[in-house]
């Protein structure tokens, strides 16, 4: 009789410890580790894509291809300054961001040090020109519907953004589209 009591109380203590350890591991894995791995940065200007798309602008008006097929990427300060050459003197957050752009970048003709959310690793050869028939939101977040830019999460080890497209995402799309997934297609 005494042996059964000892055996029962031993397993009763193990289960709560197991559950506590399991919950602790989940918290460390899903919250603590990402906080340690990624630093959070903000863009130099809180640019609103929504305001510009509501004006009828399309993505390709600022992010376009040159005649030789080269993708421009971010618009130059000069092109932004063509529309925003004067400070507003306003008090809203948007007006203050425009004034910040004019005084810190536009008037000094300094390029804005944008943080690239989806910069590809150096060993990846990617060209927008062969992907230009896709909607931008196929690969990029739909920033046209965002009033604020998302935080830039930088991997402290690799230096790349958390939002950088992963190899499996490229491979899946290539497989679905019937494109080659051979190594040399993306890696030179």
PDB file of C-alpha atoms in Angstrom:
ATOM      1  CA  UNK A   1       0.000   0.000   0.000  1.00  0.00           C
ATOM      2  CA  UNK A   2       2.744   2.438   0.834  1.00  0.00           C
ATOM      3  CA  UNK A   3       4.559   1.793  -2.455  1.00  0.00           C
ATOM      4  CA  UNK A   4       1.478   2.838  -4.478  1.00  0.00           C
ATOM      5  CA  UNK A   5       1.249   6.189  -2.642  1.00  0.00           C
ATOM      6  CA  UNK A   6       4.895   6.972  -3.349  1.00  0.00           C
ATOM      7  CA  UNK A   7       4.516   6.084  -7.021  1.00  0.00           C
ATOM      8  CA  UNK A   8       1.360   8.219  -7.485  1.00  0.00           C
ATOM      9  CA  UNK A   9       2.796  11.324  -5.815  1.00  0.00           C
ATOM     10  CA  UNK A  10       5.976  11.080  -7.972  1.00  0.00           C
ATOM     11  CA  UNK A  11       4.146  11.260 -11.312  1.00  0.00           C
ATOM     12  CA  UNK A  12       1.859  13.982  -9.988  1.00  0.00           C
ATOM     13  CA  UNK A  13       4.854  16.269  -9.493  1.00  0.00           C
ATOM     14  CA  UNK A  14       6.350  15.512 -12.889  1.00  0.00           C
ATOM     15  CA  UNK A  15       3.363  16.631 -14.974  1.00  0.00           C
ATOM     16  CA  UNK A  16       3.176  20.202 -13.594  1.00  0.00           C
ATOM     17  CA  UNK A  17       6.959  20.546 -14.005  1.00  0.00           C
ATOM     18  CA  UNK A  18       6.720  19.271 -17.576  1.00  0.00           C
ATOM     19  CA  UNK A  19       3.917  21.722 -18.393  1.00  0.00           C
ATOM     20  CA  UNK A  20       5.803  24.588 -16.750  1.00  0.00           C
ATOM     21  CA  UNK A  21       8.964  23.703 -18.701  1.00  0.00           C
ATOM     22  CA  UNK A  22       7.019  23.357 -21.946  1.00  0.00           C
ATOM     23  CA  UNK A  23       5.332  26.758 -21.499  1.00  0.00           C
ATOM     24  CA  UNK A  24       8.690  28.291 -20.577  1.00  0.00           C
ATOM     25  CA  UNK A  25      10.291  26.846 -23.717  1.00  0.00           C
ATOM     26  CA  UNK A  26       7.463  28.255 -25.852  1.00  0.00           C
ATOM     27  CA  UNK A  27       7.887  31.711 -24.338  1.00  0.00           C
ATOM     28  CA  UNK A  28      11.650  31.647 -24.861  1.00  0.00           C
ATOM     29  CA  UNK A  29      11.311  30.324 -28.413  1.00  0.00           C
ATOM     30  CA  UNK A  30       8.534  32.576 -29.625  1.00  0.00           C
ATOM     31  CA  UNK A  31       9.146  35.792 -27.721  1.00  0.00           C
ATOM     32  CA  UNK A  32      12.538  36.030 -25.947  1.00  0.00           C
ATOM     33  CA  UNK A  33      14.726  34.603 -28.723  1.00  0.00           C
ATOM     34  CA  UNK A  34      13.275  36.828 -31.505  1.00  0.00           C
ATOM     35  CA  UNK A  35      13.730  39.867 -29.229  1.00  0.00           C
ATOM     36  CA  UNK A  36      17.404  38.943 -28.830  1.00  0.00           C
ATOM     37  CA  UNK A  37      17.949  38.036 -32.489  1.00  0.00           C
ATOM     38  CA  UNK A  38      16.344  41.083 -34.128  1.00  0.00           C
ATOM     39  CA  UNK A  39      16.899  44.761 -33.460  1.00  0.00           C
ATOM     40  CA  UNK A  40      14.128  47.165 -34.374  1.00  0.00           C
ATOM     41  CA  UNK A  41      14.816  50.303 -36.387  1.00  0.00           C
ATOM     42  CA  UNK A  42      12.603  52.997 -37.846  1.00  0.00           C
ATOM     43  CA  UNK A  43      12.853  54.485 -41.300  1.00  0.00           C
ATOM     44  CA  UNK A  44      14.463  57.953 -41.468  1.00  0.00           C
ATOM     45  CA  UNK A  45      11.188  59.404 -42.789  1.00  0.00           C
ATOM     46  CA  UNK A  46       7.737  58.067 -41.916  1.00  0.00           C
ATOM     47  CA  UNK A  47       6.644  58.020 -45.528  1.00  0.00           C
ATOM     48  CA  UNK A  48       2.970  57.335 -46.181  1.00  0.00           C
ATOM     49  CA  UNK A  49       2.402  55.281 -49.302  1.00  0.00           C
ATOM     50  CA  UNK A  50      -1.340  55.567 -48.674  1.00  0.00           C
ATOM     51  CA  UNK A  51      -1.351  59.361 -49.096  1.00  0.00           C
ATOM     52  CA  UNK A  52       0.426  59.013 -52.415  1.00  0.00           C
ATOM     53  CA  UNK A  53      -1.740  56.168 -53.755  1.00  0.00           C
ATOM     54  CA  UNK A  54      -4.851  58.123 -52.757  1.00  0.00           C
ATOM     55  CA  UNK A  55      -3.532  60.867 -55.055  1.00  0.00           C
ATOM     56  CA  UNK A  56      -3.713  58.302 -57.865  1.00  0.00           C
ATOM     57  CA  UNK A  57      -0.012  57.501 -57.961  1.00  0.00           C
ATOM     58  CA  UNK A  58       1.057  54.021 -58.981  1.00  0.00           C
ATOM     59  CA  UNK A  59       4.045  52.114 -57.511  1.00  0.00           C
ATOM     60  CA  UNK A  60       5.955  52.458 -60.768  1.00  0.00           C
ATOM     61  CA  UNK A  61       5.894  56.256 -60.651  1.00  0.00           C
ATOM     62  CA  UNK A  62       8.553  56.166 -57.930  1.00  0.00           C
ATOM     63  CA  UNK A  63       9.872  52.605 -58.240  1.00  0.00           C
ATOM     64  CA  UNK A  64      10.515  52.195 -61.946  1.00  0.00           C
ATOM     65  CA  UNK A  65      12.723  50.576 -64.536  1.00  0.00           C
ATOM     66  CA  UNK A  66      15.248  52.390 -66.695  1.00  0.00           C
ATOM     67  CA  UNK A  67      15.224  51.867 -70.452  1.00  0.00           C
ATOM     68  CA  UNK A  68      18.023  49.295 -70.099  1.00  0.00           C
ATOM     69  CA  UNK A  69      15.815  47.233 -67.759  1.00  0.00           C
ATOM     70  CA  UNK A  70      17.673  48.205 -64.582  1.00  0.00           C
ATOM     71  CA  UNK A  71      15.391  48.603 -61.584  1.00  0.00           C
ATOM     72  CA  UNK A  72      15.777  51.937 -59.832  1.00  0.00           C
ATOM     73  CA  UNK A  73      14.593  50.817 -56.405  1.00  0.00           C
ATOM     74  CA  UNK A  74      13.997  53.782 -54.147  1.00  0.00           C
ATOM     75  CA  UNK A  75      13.211  57.164 -55.667  1.00  0.00           C
ATOM     76  CA  UNK A  76      15.929  59.772 -55.486  1.00  0.00           C
ATOM     77  CA  UNK A  77      15.716  62.761 -53.181  1.00  0.00           C
ATOM     78  CA  UNK A  78      15.609  64.895 -56.312  1.00  0.00           C
ATOM     79  CA  UNK A  79      12.423  63.203 -57.523  1.00  0.00           C
ATOM     80  CA  UNK A  80      10.716  63.606 -54.118  1.00  0.00           C
ATOM     81  CA  UNK A  81      11.937  67.189 -53.914  1.00  0.00           C
ATOM     82  CA  UNK A  82      10.242  67.939 -57.232  1.00  0.00           C
ATOM     83  CA  UNK A  83       6.895  67.746 -55.402  1.00  0.00           C
ATOM     84  CA  UNK A  84       8.025  68.556 -51.846  1.00  0.00           C
ATOM     85  CA  UNK A  85      10.364  71.541 -52.152  1.00  0.00           C
ATOM     86  CA  UNK A  86       8.756  73.709 -49.485  1.00  0.00           C
ATOM     87  CA  UNK A  87       8.256  73.200 -45.773  1.00  0.00           C
ATOM     88  CA  UNK A  88       4.655  73.160 -44.624  1.00  0.00           C
ATOM     89  CA  UNK A  89       5.130  74.695 -41.169  1.00  0.00           C
ATOM     90  CA  UNK A  90       2.266  72.434 -40.117  1.00  0.00           C
ATOM     91  CA  UNK A  91       1.785  70.655 -36.823  1.00  0.00           C
ATOM     92  CA  UNK A  92       0.429  67.281 -37.940  1.00  0.00           C
ATOM     93  CA  UNK A  93       2.724  64.286 -37.951  1.00  0.00           C
ATOM     94  CA  UNK A  94       2.572  64.081 -41.754  1.00  0.00           C
ATOM     95  CA  UNK A  95       3.439  67.763 -42.152  1.00  0.00           C
ATOM     96  CA  UNK A  96       6.358  67.421 -39.760  1.00  0.00           C
ATOM     97  CA  UNK A  97       7.665  64.475 -41.801  1.00  0.00           C
ATOM     98  CA  UNK A  98       7.454  66.545 -44.996  1.00  0.00           C
ATOM     99  CA  UNK A  99       9.313  69.390 -43.266  1.00  0.00           C
ATOM    100  CA  UNK A 100      11.924  66.914 -42.034  1.00  0.00           C
ATOM    101  CA  UNK A 101      12.399  65.655 -45.572  1.00  0.00           C
ATOM    102  CA  UNK A 102      12.728  69.195 -46.987  1.00  0.00           C
ATOM    103  CA  UNK A 103      15.209  70.476 -44.385  1.00  0.00           C
ATOM    104  CA  UNK A 104      17.293  67.356 -43.753  1.00  0.00           C
ATOM    105  CA  UNK A 105      17.420  65.845 -47.237  1.00  0.00           C
ATOM    106  CA  UNK A 106      15.814  67.977 -49.953  1.00  0.00           C
ATOM    107  CA  UNK A 107      17.588  71.282 -49.307  1.00  0.00           C
ATOM    108  CA  UNK A 108      20.906  69.475 -48.745  1.00  0.00           C
ATOM    109  CA  UNK A 109      20.401  67.226 -51.787  1.00  0.00           C
ATOM    110  CA  UNK A 110      21.224  64.268 -49.539  1.00  0.00           C
ATOM    111  CA  UNK A 111      19.855  60.835 -50.287  1.00  0.00           C
ATOM    112  CA  UNK A 112      17.560  59.354 -47.662  1.00  0.00           C
ATOM    113  CA  UNK A 113      19.201  56.307 -46.034  1.00  0.00           C
ATOM    114  CA  UNK A 114      16.141  54.070 -46.418  1.00  0.00           C
ATOM    115  CA  UNK A 115      16.290  50.663 -44.795  1.00  0.00           C
ATOM    116  CA  UNK A 116      15.590  47.960 -47.387  1.00  0.00           C
ATOM    117  CA  UNK A 117      13.064  45.494 -46.020  1.00  0.00           C
ATOM    118  CA  UNK A 118      13.791  42.798 -48.559  1.00  0.00           C
ATOM    119  CA  UNK A 119      17.446  43.214 -49.460  1.00  0.00           C
ATOM    120  CA  UNK A 120      18.661  39.905 -50.809  1.00  0.00           C
ATOM    121  CA  UNK A 121      21.846  38.248 -49.514  1.00  0.00           C
ATOM    122  CA  UNK A 122      25.008  38.859 -51.518  1.00  0.00           C
ATOM    123  CA  UNK A 123      25.006  35.314 -52.895  1.00  0.00           C
ATOM    124  CA  UNK A 124      21.583  35.786 -54.499  1.00  0.00           C
ATOM    125  CA  UNK A 125      21.204  37.163 -57.982  1.00  0.00           C
ATOM    126  CA  UNK A 126      17.772  38.711 -58.277  1.00  0.00           C
ATOM    127  CA  UNK A 127      16.436  40.980 -60.950  1.00  0.00           C
ATOM    128  CA  UNK A 128      13.119  42.769 -60.892  1.00  0.00           C
ATOM    129  CA  UNK A 129      13.065  42.954 -64.686  1.00  0.00           C
ATOM    130  CA  UNK A 130      12.092  39.286 -65.140  1.00  0.00           C
ATOM    131  CA  UNK A 131       9.478  39.624 -62.388  1.00  0.00           C
ATOM    132  CA  UNK A 132       7.928  42.903 -63.523  1.00  0.00           C
ATOM    133  CA  UNK A 133       4.715  41.290 -64.783  1.00  0.00           C
ATOM    134  CA  UNK A 134       3.788  40.343 -61.220  1.00  0.00           C
ATOM    135  CA  UNK A 135       1.951  42.650 -58.869  1.00  0.00           C
ATOM    136  CA  UNK A 136       4.367  44.286 -56.431  1.00  0.00           C
ATOM    137  CA  UNK A 137       2.394  42.795 -53.534  1.00  0.00           C
ATOM    138  CA  UNK A 138       3.163  39.273 -54.754  1.00  0.00           C
ATOM    139  CA  UNK A 139       6.544  39.608 -53.038  1.00  0.00           C
ATOM    140  CA  UNK A 140       6.344  42.863 -51.066  1.00  0.00           C
ATOM    141  CA  UNK A 141       4.051  43.900 -48.213  1.00  0.00           C
ATOM    142  CA  UNK A 142       1.069  45.936 -49.398  1.00  0.00           C
ATOM    143  CA  UNK A 143       2.466  49.243 -48.185  1.00  0.00           C
ATOM    144  CA  UNK A 144      -0.071  51.144 -50.291  1.00  0.00           C
ATOM    145  CA  UNK A 145      -2.646  50.342 -47.619  1.00  0.00           C
ATOM    146  CA  UNK A 146      -0.379  51.169 -44.668  1.00  0.00           C
ATOM    147  CA  UNK A 147      -0.479  54.592 -43.087  1.00  0.00           C
ATOM    148  CA  UNK A 148       2.798  53.940 -41.280  1.00  0.00           C
ATOM    149  CA  UNK A 149       5.848  52.059 -42.378  1.00  0.00           C
ATOM    150  CA  UNK A 150       6.429  48.825 -40.489  1.00  0.00           C
ATOM    151  CA  UNK A 151       9.384  48.586 -38.126  1.00  0.00           C
ATOM    152  CA  UNK A 152      12.566  47.370 -39.753  1.00  0.00           C
ATOM    153  CA  UNK A 153      13.696  44.224 -37.943  1.00  0.00           C
ATOM    154  CA  UNK A 154      17.396  43.559 -38.517  1.00  0.00           C
ATOM    155  CA  UNK A 155      18.928  40.188 -37.768  1.00  0.00           C
ATOM    156  CA  UNK A 156      21.814  40.917 -35.395  1.00  0.00           C
ATOM    157  CA  UNK A 157      23.840  38.004 -36.796  1.00  0.00           C
ATOM    158  CA  UNK A 158      23.317  38.214 -40.558  1.00  0.00           C
ATOM    159  CA  UNK A 159      22.505  41.930 -40.813  1.00  0.00           C
ATOM    160  CA  UNK A 160      19.569  41.209 -43.107  1.00  0.00           C
ATOM    161  CA  UNK A 161      16.007  42.226 -42.565  1.00  0.00           C
ATOM    162  CA  UNK A 162      13.519  39.813 -41.041  1.00  0.00           C
ATOM    163  CA  UNK A 163      11.282  40.560 -44.050  1.00  0.00           C
ATOM    164  CA  UNK A 164      13.896  39.425 -46.588  1.00  0.00           C
ATOM    165  CA  UNK A 165      12.306  36.814 -48.820  1.00  0.00           C
ATOM    166  CA  UNK A 166      13.330  33.332 -47.881  1.00  0.00           C
ATOM    167  CA  UNK A 167      14.665  30.794 -50.347  1.00  0.00           C
ATOM    168  CA  UNK A 168      11.680  28.499 -49.861  1.00  0.00           C
ATOM    169  CA  UNK A 169       9.339  31.319 -50.877  1.00  0.00           C
ATOM    170  CA  UNK A 170      11.230  31.858 -54.130  1.00  0.00           C
ATOM    171  CA  UNK A 171      11.364  28.111 -54.789  1.00  0.00           C
ATOM    172  CA  UNK A 172       7.664  27.633 -54.141  1.00  0.00           C
ATOM    173  CA  UNK A 173       6.715  30.421 -56.540  1.00  0.00           C
ATOM    174  CA  UNK A 174       9.115  29.109 -59.186  1.00  0.00           C
ATOM    175  CA  UNK A 175       7.598  25.629 -58.826  1.00  0.00           C
ATOM    176  CA  UNK A 176       4.041  26.968 -59.077  1.00  0.00           C
ATOM    177  CA  UNK A 177       4.925  29.036 -62.157  1.00  0.00           C
ATOM    178  CA  UNK A 178       6.869  26.218 -63.816  1.00  0.00           C
ATOM    179  CA  UNK A 179      10.125  28.192 -63.613  1.00  0.00           C
ATOM    180  CA  UNK A 180      13.408  26.427 -62.978  1.00  0.00           C
ATOM    181  CA  UNK A 181      14.601  25.937 -59.423  1.00  0.00           C
ATOM    182  CA  UNK A 182      18.135  25.084 -60.526  1.00  0.00           C
ATOM    183  CA  UNK A 183      20.805  26.592 -58.248  1.00  0.00           C
ATOM    184  CA  UNK A 184      22.339  28.720 -61.019  1.00  0.00           C
ATOM    185  CA  UNK A 185      19.025  30.514 -61.656  1.00  0.00           C
ATOM    186  CA  UNK A 186      19.398  32.557 -58.443  1.00  0.00           C
ATOM    187  CA  UNK A 187      23.003  31.894 -57.387  1.00  0.00           C
ATOM    188  CA  UNK A 188      25.896  32.829 -59.652  1.00  0.00           C
TER     189      UNK A 188
END
